[in-house]
Amino acid sequence: MSIIKAKNVIFEYIRRDEEGNVEGINTAVNNVSLDVKQGEFVAILGHNGSGKSTLAKHLNAILYPTEGTVWVDGKDTSDDSHLWDIRQNAGMVFQNPDNQIIGQVVEEDVGFGPENMGVPTREIWERVEESLKAVGMYKYRKHSPNRLSGGQKQRVSIAGVLAMHPKCIVLDEPTAMLDPGGRKEVIRAIRALNDVEGMTVILITHYMEEIIHADRVFVMDDGKVAMEGTPKEIFSRVEELKALRLDVPCVTLLAYELQKRGIPLPAGILTGEEFVEALQTVYKG
Ligand code: ADP
Ligand code: MG
């Protein structure tokens, strides 16, 4: 079964004047359909304003479609009676870790979610331990979150979501406010969650290199899904990506330019290693 399914979702932000008359309508999500299976790692890519966050908020019943339907674990998000189920099953991580961490001590912070859900105390501690271990933050369990780096804080917020035992985790540009080191450590933790724990992951980002390890990628533009495919398929379509104002990674661009000049490299090279191997194959004949 799909963990998350969206069918022909349209969402309109309606702007009203002081008297409540409609001044304008902004269609932020325009007829988007997607289907995410258990254990999948799906990336949603798109430049600023393409509708990623608006879509993300539908996956957790923060927003409801103007038209169309979203189901989380088979439950229609616009049915209020499922709200808490949906919020628990599709855990959300946002851009700014400072807005998500509330505890004075890391382990206490991670325990808040399950505590609010009424999980028995002994089980809370088990969940806190397992979640912190899953993101590589267990040794910081007694630390104050204020003293952690951005990447570490973001991993603590991920642990906080994991402790609620969601079926899927939705991360809305979790690395946007981090330095390159922090970005790498957060992406590594997200990959491990998917690989090792089998967690279903929906990663929203505007950094192309973060989608390399996804099973499937959706590229959004102007509220619509402009491209869909594996990372390799997506990275093969360099001209389209450039037209969508996305930064194609250097190595992909370099391979693409060489290919255009007649060097027989395969399309959609994603990493330096792949590039070196492909070049060796060309020159060894
Ligand atoms: P992204 O996350 O890809 O940057 P958003 O979903 O935030 O995109 O925004 C999509 C569109 O919706 C943009 O045109 C943005 O200006 C508009 N938008 C976002 N939030 C609101 C809001 N609260 N009210 C009105 N328009 C909004
Ligand atoms: Mg956004």
PDB file of C-alpha atoms and ligand atoms in Angstrom:
ATOM      1  CA  MET A   1       0.000   0.000   0.000  1.00  0.00           C
ATOM      2  CA  SER A   2       1.045   3.597  -0.479  1.00  0.00           C
ATOM      3  CA  ILE A   3       2.037   5.461   2.642  1.00  0.00           C
ATOM      4  CA  ILE A   4       1.344   8.752   0.938  1.00  0.00           C
ATOM      5  CA  LYS A   5      -0.821   9.313  -2.050  1.00  0.00           C
ATOM      6  CA  ALA A   6      -1.852  12.604  -3.590  1.00  0.00           C
ATOM      7  CA  LYS A   7      -4.304  12.726  -6.445  1.00  0.00           C
ATOM      8  CA  ASN A   8      -4.787  15.830  -8.598  1.00  0.00           C
ATOM      9  CA  VAL A   9      -4.090  18.146  -5.700  1.00  0.00           C
ATOM     10  CA  ILE A  10      -4.707  21.834  -6.251  1.00  0.00           C
ATOM     11  CA  PHE A  11      -4.103  24.400  -3.529  1.00  0.00           C
ATOM     12  CA  GLU A  12      -4.990  28.061  -3.804  1.00  0.00           C
ATOM     13  CA  TYR A  13      -3.860  30.767  -1.396  1.00  0.00           C
ATOM     14  CA  ILE A  14      -6.604  33.339  -1.412  1.00  0.00           C
ATOM     15  CA  ARG A  15      -5.688  36.955  -0.705  1.00  0.00           C
ATOM     16  CA  ARG A  16      -8.466  39.108   0.716  1.00  0.00           C
ATOM     17  CA  ASP A  17      -8.742  42.818   1.428  1.00  0.00           C
ATOM     18  CA  GLU A  18      -9.872  44.260   4.787  1.00  0.00           C
ATOM     19  CA  GLU A  19     -13.525  43.704   3.967  1.00  0.00           C
ATOM     20  CA  GLY A  20     -12.898  40.094   3.115  1.00  0.00           C
ATOM     21  CA  ASN A  21     -13.268  40.490  -0.648  1.00  0.00           C
ATOM     22  CA  VAL A  22     -11.044  38.261  -2.721  1.00  0.00           C
ATOM     23  CA  GLU A  23      -8.158  40.312  -4.119  1.00  0.00           C
ATOM     24  CA  GLY A  24      -6.207  37.552  -5.752  1.00  0.00           C
ATOM     25  CA  ILE A  25      -5.685  33.827  -5.983  1.00  0.00           C
ATOM     26  CA  ASN A  26      -2.293  32.151  -6.024  1.00  0.00           C
ATOM     27  CA  THR A  27      -2.364  28.542  -7.201  1.00  0.00           C
ATOM     28  CA  ALA A  28       0.652  27.255  -5.275  1.00  0.00           C
ATOM     29  CA  VAL A  29       0.055  23.565  -6.038  1.00  0.00           C
ATOM     30  CA  ASN A  30      -1.440  22.848  -9.401  1.00  0.00           C
ATOM     31  CA  ASN A  31      -2.712  19.356 -10.112  1.00  0.00           C
ATOM     32  CA  VAL A  32      -0.013  17.309  -8.382  1.00  0.00           C
ATOM     33  CA  SER A  33      -0.282  13.544  -8.051  1.00  0.00           C
ATOM     34  CA  LEU A  34       2.218  11.353  -6.280  1.00  0.00           C
ATOM     35  CA  ASP A  35       2.397   7.984  -4.696  1.00  0.00           C
ATOM     36  CA  VAL A  36       4.984   6.973  -2.104  1.00  0.00           C
ATOM     37  CA  LYS A  37       5.431   3.345  -1.089  1.00  0.00           C
ATOM     38  CA  GLN A  38       6.653   2.028   2.242  1.00  0.00           C
ATOM     39  CA  GLY A  39      10.446   2.170   2.491  1.00  0.00           C
ATOM     40  CA  GLU A  40      10.907   4.497  -0.468  1.00  0.00           C
ATOM     41  CA  PHE A  41      13.204   7.521  -0.489  1.00  0.00           C
ATOM     42  CA  VAL A  42      11.500  10.195  -2.537  1.00  0.00           C
ATOM     43  CA  ALA A  43      13.019  13.594  -3.211  1.00  0.00           C
ATOM     44  CA  ILE A  44      11.078  16.695  -4.184  1.00  0.00           C
ATOM     45  CA  LEU A  45      13.229  19.267  -5.889  1.00  0.00           C
ATOM     46  CA  GLY A  46      12.398  22.762  -7.062  1.00  0.00           C
ATOM     47  CA  HIS A  47      13.553  26.370  -6.849  1.00  0.00           C
ATOM     48  CA  ASN A  48      12.070  28.858  -4.383  1.00  0.00           C
ATOM     49  CA  GLY A  49       8.371  29.431  -4.776  1.00  0.00           C
ATOM     50  CA  SER A  50       7.757  26.271  -6.818  1.00  0.00           C
ATOM     51  CA  GLY A  51       5.233  24.985  -4.264  1.00  0.00           C
ATOM     52  CA  LYS A  52       7.313  22.463  -2.294  1.00  0.00           C
ATOM     53  CA  SER A  53       6.410  23.659   1.202  1.00  0.00           C
ATOM     54  CA  THR A  54       2.756  24.063   0.319  1.00  0.00           C
ATOM     55  CA  LEU A  55       2.729  20.476  -0.919  1.00  0.00           C
ATOM     56  CA  ALA A  56       4.634  19.285   2.174  1.00  0.00           C
ATOM     57  CA  LYS A  57       2.045  20.866   4.459  1.00  0.00           C
ATOM     58  CA  HIS A  58      -0.601  18.730   2.752  1.00  0.00           C
ATOM     59  CA  LEU A  59       1.219  15.546   3.719  1.00  0.00           C
ATOM     60  CA  ASN A  60       0.761  16.295   7.380  1.00  0.00           C
ATOM     61  CA  ALA A  61      -2.729  17.841   7.309  1.00  0.00           C
ATOM     62  CA  ILE A  62      -1.484  21.358   8.022  1.00  0.00           C
ATOM     63  CA  LEU A  63      -3.172  22.358   4.761  1.00  0.00           C
ATOM     64  CA  TYR A  64      -6.018  20.632   2.914  1.00  0.00           C
ATOM     65  CA  PRO A  65      -6.386  20.521  -0.861  1.00  0.00           C
ATOM     66  CA  THR A  66      -8.653  23.090  -2.511  1.00  0.00           C
ATOM     67  CA  GLU A  67      -9.307  20.297  -4.992  1.00  0.00           C
ATOM     68  CA  GLY A  68      -8.116  16.707  -5.122  1.00  0.00           C
ATOM     69  CA  THR A  69      -7.270  14.319  -2.284  1.00  0.00           C
ATOM     70  CA  VAL A  70      -4.312  13.384  -0.095  1.00  0.00           C
ATOM     71  CA  TRP A  71      -4.194  10.088   1.778  1.00  0.00           C
ATOM     72  CA  VAL A  72      -1.704   9.266   4.526  1.00  0.00           C
ATOM     73  CA  ASP A  73      -1.587   5.568   5.262  1.00  0.00           C
ATOM     74  CA  GLY A  74      -4.892   5.219   3.451  1.00  0.00           C
ATOM     75  CA  LYS A  75      -6.636   7.996   5.396  1.00  0.00           C
ATOM     76  CA  ASP A  76      -8.046  11.073   3.677  1.00  0.00           C
ATOM     77  CA  THR A  77      -6.348  14.093   5.274  1.00  0.00           C
ATOM     78  CA  SER A  78      -9.428  16.277   4.931  1.00  0.00           C
ATOM     79  CA  ASP A  79     -11.335  13.987   7.297  1.00  0.00           C
ATOM     80  CA  ASP A  80     -10.780  15.642  10.700  1.00  0.00           C
ATOM     81  CA  SER A  81     -11.304  12.434  12.633  1.00  0.00           C
ATOM     82  CA  HIS A  82      -7.940  11.168  11.335  1.00  0.00           C
ATOM     83  CA  LEU A  83      -5.962  14.294  12.169  1.00  0.00           C
ATOM     84  CA  TRP A  84      -3.844  12.879  15.008  1.00  0.00           C
ATOM     85  CA  ASP A  85      -3.218   9.626  13.203  1.00  0.00           C
ATOM     86  CA  ILE A  86      -2.014  11.553  10.191  1.00  0.00           C
ATOM     87  CA  ARG A  87       0.163  13.944  12.190  1.00  0.00           C
ATOM     88  CA  GLN A  88       1.778  10.994  13.925  1.00  0.00           C
ATOM     89  CA  ASN A  89       2.264   8.875  10.814  1.00  0.00           C
ATOM     90  CA  ALA A  90       3.804  11.608   8.678  1.00  0.00           C
ATOM     91  CA  GLY A  91       6.367  13.306  10.905  1.00  0.00           C
ATOM     92  CA  MET A  92       7.606  16.697   9.714  1.00  0.00           C
ATOM     93  CA  VAL A  93      11.024  18.288   9.990  1.00  0.00           C
ATOM     94  CA  PHE A  94      11.342  21.942   8.981  1.00  0.00           C
ATOM     95  CA  GLN A  95      14.166  24.256   7.903  1.00  0.00           C
ATOM     96  CA  ASN A  96      15.033  25.922  11.142  1.00  0.00           C
ATOM     97  CA  PRO A  97      16.129  23.548  13.910  1.00  0.00           C
ATOM     98  CA  ASP A  98      15.923  26.370  16.475  1.00  0.00           C
ATOM     99  CA  ASN A  99      12.145  26.504  16.095  1.00  0.00           C
ATOM    100  CA  GLN A 100      11.763  22.769  16.618  1.00  0.00           C
ATOM    101  CA  ILE A 101      13.853  22.167  19.705  1.00  0.00           C
ATOM    102  CA  ILE A 102      12.205  23.043  22.993  1.00  0.00           C
ATOM    103  CA  GLY A 103      13.871  20.875  25.621  1.00  0.00           C
ATOM    104  CA  GLN A 104      16.745  21.992  27.877  1.00  0.00           C
ATOM    105  CA  VAL A 105      18.492  18.653  27.461  1.00  0.00           C
ATOM    106  CA  VAL A 106      18.692  16.651  24.240  1.00  0.00           C
ATOM    107  CA  GLU A 107      17.075  13.466  25.568  1.00  0.00           C
ATOM    108  CA  GLU A 108      14.248  15.427  27.168  1.00  0.00           C
ATOM    109  CA  ASP A 109      13.566  17.202  23.893  1.00  0.00           C
ATOM    110  CA  VAL A 110      13.381  13.941  21.963  1.00  0.00           C
ATOM    111  CA  GLY A 111      11.012  12.534  24.589  1.00  0.00           C
ATOM    112  CA  PHE A 112       8.426  15.325  24.277  1.00  0.00           C
ATOM    113  CA  GLY A 113       6.604  13.866  21.293  1.00  0.00           C
ATOM    114  CA  PRO A 114       6.007  10.387  22.715  1.00  0.00           C
ATOM    115  CA  GLU A 115       5.209  11.918  26.117  1.00  0.00           C
ATOM    116  CA  ASN A 116       2.454  14.053  24.589  1.00  0.00           C
ATOM    117  CA  MET A 117       1.154  10.943  22.873  1.00  0.00           C
ATOM    118  CA  GLY A 118       0.766   9.256  26.253  1.00  0.00           C
ATOM    119  CA  VAL A 119       3.473   6.653  25.716  1.00  0.00           C
ATOM    120  CA  PRO A 120       4.415   4.942  29.026  1.00  0.00           C
ATOM    121  CA  THR A 121       7.572   6.371  30.638  1.00  0.00           C
ATOM    122  CA  ARG A 122       9.744   3.280  30.265  1.00  0.00           C
ATOM    123  CA  GLU A 123       8.930   3.050  26.583  1.00  0.00           C
ATOM    124  CA  ILE A 124       9.660   6.760  26.126  1.00  0.00           C
ATOM    125  CA  TRP A 125      13.239   6.186  27.266  1.00  0.00           C
ATOM    126  CA  GLU A 126      13.607   3.245  24.914  1.00  0.00           C
ATOM    127  CA  ARG A 127      12.338   5.340  22.038  1.00  0.00           C
ATOM    128  CA  VAL A 128      14.615   8.256  22.926  1.00  0.00           C
ATOM    129  CA  GLU A 129      17.631   5.971  22.973  1.00  0.00           C
ATOM    130  CA  GLU A 130      16.809   4.225  19.712  1.00  0.00           C
ATOM    131  CA  SER A 131      15.991   7.526  17.932  1.00  0.00           C
ATOM    132  CA  LEU A 132      19.152   9.276  19.079  1.00  0.00           C
ATOM    133  CA  LYS A 133      21.215   6.255  18.021  1.00  0.00           C
ATOM    134  CA  ALA A 134      19.543   6.237  14.600  1.00  0.00           C
ATOM    135  CA  VAL A 135      20.781   9.780  13.889  1.00  0.00           C
ATOM    136  CA  GLY A 136      24.159   9.340  15.586  1.00  0.00           C
ATOM    137  CA  MET A 137      23.394  11.729  18.463  1.00  0.00           C
ATOM    138  CA  TYR A 138      23.218   9.318  21.390  1.00  0.00           C
ATOM    139  CA  LYS A 139      26.442  10.475  22.938  1.00  0.00           C
ATOM    140  CA  TYR A 140      25.020  14.005  23.151  1.00  0.00           C
ATOM    141  CA  ARG A 141      21.902  12.894  25.054  1.00  0.00           C
ATOM    142  CA  LYS A 142      22.815  14.838  28.201  1.00  0.00           C
ATOM    143  CA  HIS A 143      23.908  17.982  26.344  1.00  0.00           C
ATOM    144  CA  SER A 144      22.051  21.257  26.084  1.00  0.00           C
ATOM    145  CA  PRO A 145      20.626  21.649  22.562  1.00  0.00           C
ATOM    146  CA  ASN A 146      21.681  25.330  22.521  1.00  0.00           C
ATOM    147  CA  ARG A 147      25.319  24.321  22.462  1.00  0.00           C
ATOM    148  CA  LEU A 148      25.033  22.012  19.448  1.00  0.00           C
ATOM    149  CA  SER A 149      25.927  22.894  15.861  1.00  0.00           C
ATOM    150  CA  GLY A 150      23.150  23.430  13.309  1.00  0.00           C
ATOM    151  CA  GLY A 151      23.612  19.965  11.831  1.00  0.00           C
ATOM    152  CA  GLN A 152      23.513  18.359  15.268  1.00  0.00           C
ATOM    153  CA  LYS A 153      20.383  20.304  16.224  1.00  0.00           C
ATOM    154  CA  GLN A 154      18.699  19.236  13.039  1.00  0.00           C
ATOM    155  CA  ARG A 155      19.578  15.596  13.786  1.00  0.00           C
ATOM    156  CA  VAL A 156      18.026  16.025  17.239  1.00  0.00           C
ATOM    157  CA  SER A 157      14.825  17.343  15.634  1.00  0.00           C
ATOM    158  CA  ILE A 158      14.814  14.306  13.335  1.00  0.00           C
ATOM    159  CA  ALA A 159      15.218  12.058  16.399  1.00  0.00           C
ATOM    160  CA  GLY A 160      12.264  13.865  18.013  1.00  0.00           C
ATOM    161  CA  VAL A 161      10.102  12.934  15.043  1.00  0.00           C
ATOM    162  CA  LEU A 162      11.391   9.346  14.972  1.00  0.00           C
ATOM    163  CA  ALA A 163      10.507   8.896  18.639  1.00  0.00           C
ATOM    164  CA  MET A 164       6.853   9.245  17.673  1.00  0.00           C
ATOM    165  CA  HIS A 165       7.263   6.155  15.482  1.00  0.00           C
ATOM    166  CA  PRO A 166       5.917   7.677  12.290  1.00  0.00           C
ATOM    167  CA  LYS A 167       5.433   5.573   9.168  1.00  0.00           C
ATOM    168  CA  CYS A 168       7.073   8.242   7.097  1.00  0.00           C
ATOM    169  CA  ILE A 169       9.153  11.342   7.633  1.00  0.00           C
ATOM    170  CA  VAL A 170       8.785  14.497   5.552  1.00  0.00           C
ATOM    171  CA  LEU A 171      11.736  16.894   5.641  1.00  0.00           C
ATOM    172  CA  ASP A 172      11.168  20.373   4.213  1.00  0.00           C
ATOM    173  CA  GLU A 173      14.596  21.751   3.266  1.00  0.00           C
ATOM    174  CA  PRO A 174      16.193  20.436   6.459  1.00  0.00           C
ATOM    175  CA  THR A 175      19.642  21.559   5.336  1.00  0.00           C
ATOM    176  CA  ALA A 176      18.785  25.028   4.015  1.00  0.00           C
ATOM    177  CA  MET A 177      20.138  26.824   7.083  1.00  0.00           C
ATOM    178  CA  LEU A 178      23.212  24.647   7.600  1.00  0.00           C
ATOM    179  CA  ASP A 179      26.843  24.992   6.537  1.00  0.00           C
ATOM    180  CA  PRO A 180      28.232  22.397   4.097  1.00  0.00           C
ATOM    181  CA  GLY A 181      29.499  20.150   6.925  1.00  0.00           C
ATOM    182  CA  GLY A 182      26.133  20.252   8.684  1.00  0.00           C
ATOM    183  CA  ARG A 183      24.331  19.552   5.414  1.00  0.00           C
ATOM    184  CA  LYS A 184      26.439  16.455   4.820  1.00  0.00           C
ATOM    185  CA  GLU A 185      25.874  15.053   8.309  1.00  0.00           C
ATOM    186  CA  VAL A 186      22.113  15.563   8.094  1.00  0.00           C
ATOM    187  CA  ILE A 187      21.903  13.955   4.648  1.00  0.00           C
ATOM    188  CA  ARG A 188      24.020  11.037   5.894  1.00  0.00           C
ATOM    189  CA  ALA A 189      21.639  10.566   8.841  1.00  0.00           C
ATOM    190  CA  ILE A 190      18.599  10.675   6.542  1.00  0.00           C
ATOM    191  CA  ARG A 191      20.141   8.092   4.222  1.00  0.00           C
ATOM    192  CA  ALA A 192      20.914   5.791   7.122  1.00  0.00           C
ATOM    193  CA  LEU A 193      17.329   6.056   8.346  1.00  0.00           C
ATOM    194  CA  ASN A 194      16.130   4.902   4.980  1.00  0.00           C
ATOM    195  CA  ASP A 195      18.815   2.247   4.367  1.00  0.00           C
ATOM    196  CA  VAL A 196      19.176   0.805   7.836  1.00  0.00           C
ATOM    197  CA  GLU A 197      15.799   1.435   9.469  1.00  0.00           C
ATOM    198  CA  GLY A 198      13.726   1.162   6.292  1.00  0.00           C
ATOM    199  CA  MET A 199      12.040   4.477   7.099  1.00  0.00           C
ATOM    200  CA  THR A 200      10.021   6.030   4.280  1.00  0.00           C
ATOM    201  CA  VAL A 201      11.572   9.414   3.522  1.00  0.00           C
ATOM    202  CA  ILE A 202      10.296  12.405   1.598  1.00  0.00           C
ATOM    203  CA  LEU A 203      13.108  14.910   1.287  1.00  0.00           C
ATOM    204  CA  ILE A 204      12.336  18.361  -0.040  1.00  0.00           C
ATOM    205  CA  THR A 205      15.326  20.341  -1.176  1.00  0.00           C
ATOM    206  CA  HIS A 206      16.632  22.798  -3.711  1.00  0.00           C
ATOM    207  CA  TYR A 207      20.117  21.297  -3.624  1.00  0.00           C
ATOM    208  CA  MET A 208      20.509  18.892  -6.512  1.00  0.00           C
ATOM    209  CA  GLU A 209      23.351  16.923  -4.976  1.00  0.00           C
ATOM    210  CA  GLU A 210      21.080  15.902  -2.091  1.00  0.00           C
ATOM    211  CA  ILE A 211      18.823  13.879  -4.358  1.00  0.00           C
ATOM    212  CA  ILE A 212      21.524  11.493  -5.616  1.00  0.00           C
ATOM    213  CA  HIS A 213      20.515   8.691  -3.273  1.00  0.00           C
ATOM    214  CA  ALA A 214      16.756   8.961  -3.704  1.00  0.00           C
ATOM    215  CA  ASP A 215      14.789   6.157  -5.333  1.00  0.00           C
ATOM    216  CA  ARG A 216      12.624   8.673  -7.175  1.00  0.00           C
ATOM    217  CA  VAL A 217      12.672  12.389  -7.761  1.00  0.00           C
ATOM    218  CA  PHE A 218       9.857  14.823  -8.473  1.00  0.00           C
ATOM    219  CA  VAL A 219      10.905  18.212  -9.808  1.00  0.00           C
ATOM    220  CA  MET A 220       8.416  20.995  -9.161  1.00  0.00           C
ATOM    221  CA  ASP A 221       8.015  24.204 -11.069  1.00  0.00           C
ATOM    222  CA  ASP A 222       5.234  26.746 -10.693  1.00  0.00           C
ATOM    223  CA  GLY A 223       3.138  24.378  -8.582  1.00  0.00           C
ATOM    224  CA  LYS A 224       3.324  21.504 -11.056  1.00  0.00           C
ATOM    225  CA  VAL A 225       5.419  18.349 -11.304  1.00  0.00           C
ATOM    226  CA  ALA A 226       7.711  19.280 -14.179  1.00  0.00           C
ATOM    227  CA  MET A 227       9.875  16.139 -14.168  1.00  0.00           C
ATOM    228  CA  GLU A 228       9.729  12.742 -12.522  1.00  0.00           C
ATOM    229  CA  GLY A 229      12.219   9.880 -12.563  1.00  0.00           C
ATOM    230  CA  THR A 230      15.216   8.244 -10.927  1.00  0.00           C
ATOM    231  CA  PRO A 231      18.110  10.567 -10.057  1.00  0.00           C
ATOM    232  CA  LYS A 232      19.968   9.226 -13.069  1.00  0.00           C
ATOM    233  CA  GLU A 233      17.096   9.987 -15.413  1.00  0.00           C
ATOM    234  CA  ILE A 234      16.662  13.451 -13.937  1.00  0.00           C
ATOM    235  CA  PHE A 235      20.376  14.287 -14.083  1.00  0.00           C
ATOM    236  CA  SER A 236      20.451  13.225 -17.734  1.00  0.00           C
ATOM    237  CA  ARG A 237      18.133  16.082 -18.641  1.00  0.00           C
ATOM    238  CA  VAL A 238      20.616  18.894 -18.058  1.00  0.00           C
ATOM    239  CA  GLU A 239      19.032  21.479 -20.372  1.00  0.00           C
ATOM    240  CA  GLU A 240      15.611  21.066 -18.776  1.00  0.00           C
ATOM    241  CA  LEU A 241      17.089  21.389 -15.272  1.00  0.00           C
ATOM    242  CA  LYS A 242      18.867  24.567 -16.261  1.00  0.00           C
ATOM    243  CA  ALA A 243      15.629  25.917 -17.724  1.00  0.00           C
ATOM    244  CA  LEU A 244      13.985  25.193 -14.329  1.00  0.00           C
ATOM    245  CA  ARG A 245      16.713  27.309 -12.676  1.00  0.00           C
ATOM    246  CA  LEU A 246      18.233  24.406 -10.787  1.00  0.00           C
ATOM    247  CA  ASP A 247      21.961  24.180 -10.202  1.00  0.00           C
ATOM    248  CA  VAL A 248      23.230  21.081 -11.880  1.00  0.00           C
ATOM    249  CA  PRO A 249      26.215  19.622  -9.938  1.00  0.00           C
ATOM    250  CA  CYS A 250      29.612  20.472 -11.482  1.00  0.00           C
ATOM    251  CA  VAL A 251      30.527  16.895 -12.260  1.00  0.00           C
ATOM    252  CA  THR A 252      27.222  16.256 -14.049  1.00  0.00           C
ATOM    253  CA  LEU A 253      27.639  19.467 -16.019  1.00  0.00           C
ATOM    254  CA  LEU A 254      31.237  18.683 -16.919  1.00  0.00           C
ATOM    255  CA  ALA A 255      30.340  15.179 -18.123  1.00  0.00           C
ATOM    256  CA  TYR A 256      27.460  16.634 -20.106  1.00  0.00           C
ATOM    257  CA  GLU A 257      29.659  19.248 -21.807  1.00  0.00           C
ATOM    258  CA  LEU A 258      32.296  16.634 -22.698  1.00  0.00           C
ATOM    259  CA  GLN A 259      29.604  14.393 -24.076  1.00  0.00           C
ATOM    260  CA  LYS A 260      28.310  17.231 -26.241  1.00  0.00           C
ATOM    261  CA  ARG A 261      31.826  17.614 -27.637  1.00  0.00           C
ATOM    262  CA  GLY A 262      31.888  13.982 -28.724  1.00  0.00           C
ATOM    263  CA  ILE A 263      33.416  12.140 -25.768  1.00  0.00           C
ATOM    264  CA  PRO A 264      31.236   9.030 -25.372  1.00  0.00           C
ATOM    265  CA  LEU A 265      30.315   9.326 -21.690  1.00  0.00           C
ATOM    266  CA  PRO A 266      27.032   7.888 -20.379  1.00  0.00           C
ATOM    267  CA  ALA A 267      24.262  10.367 -19.528  1.00  0.00           C
ATOM    268  CA  GLY A 268      23.330  11.297 -15.961  1.00  0.00           C
ATOM    269  CA  ILE A 269      26.689  11.048 -14.192  1.00  0.00           C
ATOM    270  CA  LEU A 270      26.096  11.919 -10.543  1.00  0.00           C
ATOM    271  CA  THR A 271      29.361  11.563  -8.662  1.00  0.00           C
ATOM    272  CA  GLY A 272      33.078  12.158  -9.125  1.00  0.00           C
ATOM    273  CA  GLU A 273      33.734   8.415  -8.856  1.00  0.00           C
ATOM    274  CA  GLU A 274      31.257   7.600 -11.596  1.00  0.00           C
ATOM    275  CA  PHE A 275      32.849  10.273 -13.760  1.00  0.00           C
ATOM    276  CA  VAL A 276      36.364   8.890 -13.273  1.00  0.00           C
ATOM    277  CA  GLU A 277      35.188   5.346 -14.021  1.00  0.00           C
ATOM    278  CA  ALA A 278      33.384   6.453 -17.158  1.00  0.00           C
ATOM    279  CA  LEU A 279      36.477   8.347 -18.371  1.00  0.00           C
ATOM    280  CA  GLN A 280      38.682   5.317 -17.712  1.00  0.00           C
ATOM    281  CA  THR A 281      36.323   3.157 -19.756  1.00  0.00           C
ATOM    282  CA  VAL A 282      36.501   5.652 -22.624  1.00  0.00           C
ATOM    283  CA  TYR A 283      40.293   5.867 -22.622  1.00  0.00           C
ATOM    284  CA  LYS A 284      41.077   2.198 -22.039  1.00  0.00           C
ATOM    285  CA  GLY A 285      38.742   1.477 -24.940  1.00  0.00           C
TER     286      GLY A 285
HETATM  287  P1  ADP B   1       8.646  26.613  -2.005  1.00  0.00           P
HETATM  288  O1  ADP B   1       8.556  25.886  -0.730  1.00  0.00           O
HETATM  289  O2  ADP B   1       8.952  25.736  -3.178  1.00  0.00           O
HETATM  290  O3  ADP B   1       9.588  27.776  -1.945  1.00  0.00           O
HETATM  291  P2  ADP B   1       5.986  27.601  -1.377  1.00  0.00           P
HETATM  292  O4  ADP B   1       5.077  26.433  -1.261  1.00  0.00           O
HETATM  293  O5  ADP B   1       6.467  28.225  -0.133  1.00  0.00           O
HETATM  294  O6  ADP B   1       7.188  27.220  -2.348  1.00  0.00           O
HETATM  295  O7  ADP B   1       5.253  28.734  -2.224  1.00  0.00           O
HETATM  296  C1  ADP B   1       4.541  28.480  -3.423  1.00  0.00           C
HETATM  297  C2  ADP B   1       3.802  29.745  -3.834  1.00  0.00           C
HETATM  298  O8  ADP B   1       2.824  30.042  -2.884  1.00  0.00           O
HETATM  299  C3  ADP B   1       4.705  30.960  -3.950  1.00  0.00           C
HETATM  300  O9  ADP B   1       4.227  31.743  -5.031  1.00  0.00           O
HETATM  301  C4  ADP B   1       4.479  31.676  -2.638  1.00  0.00           C
HETATM  302  O10 ADP B   1       4.656  33.065  -2.795  1.00  0.00           O
HETATM  303  C5  ADP B   1       3.021  31.353  -2.345  1.00  0.00           C
HETATM  304  N1  ADP B   1       2.761  31.300  -0.891  1.00  0.00           N
HETATM  305  C6  ADP B   1       3.402  30.531   0.014  1.00  0.00           C
HETATM  306  N2  ADP B   1       2.893  30.705   1.245  1.00  0.00           N
HETATM  307  C7  ADP B   1       1.868  31.608   1.102  1.00  0.00           C
HETATM  308  C8  ADP B   1       0.930  32.183   2.009  1.00  0.00           C
HETATM  309  N3  ADP B   1       0.925  31.878   3.321  1.00  0.00           N
HETATM  310  N4  ADP B   1       0.038  33.072   1.504  1.00  0.00           N
HETATM  311  C9  ADP B   1       0.024  33.389   0.200  1.00  0.00           C
HETATM  312  N5  ADP B   1       0.864  32.863  -0.707  1.00  0.00           N
HETATM  313  C10 ADP B   1       1.783  31.988  -0.276  1.00  0.00           C
HETATM  314 MG    MG B   2       9.718  26.004   1.011  1.00  0.00          MG
END
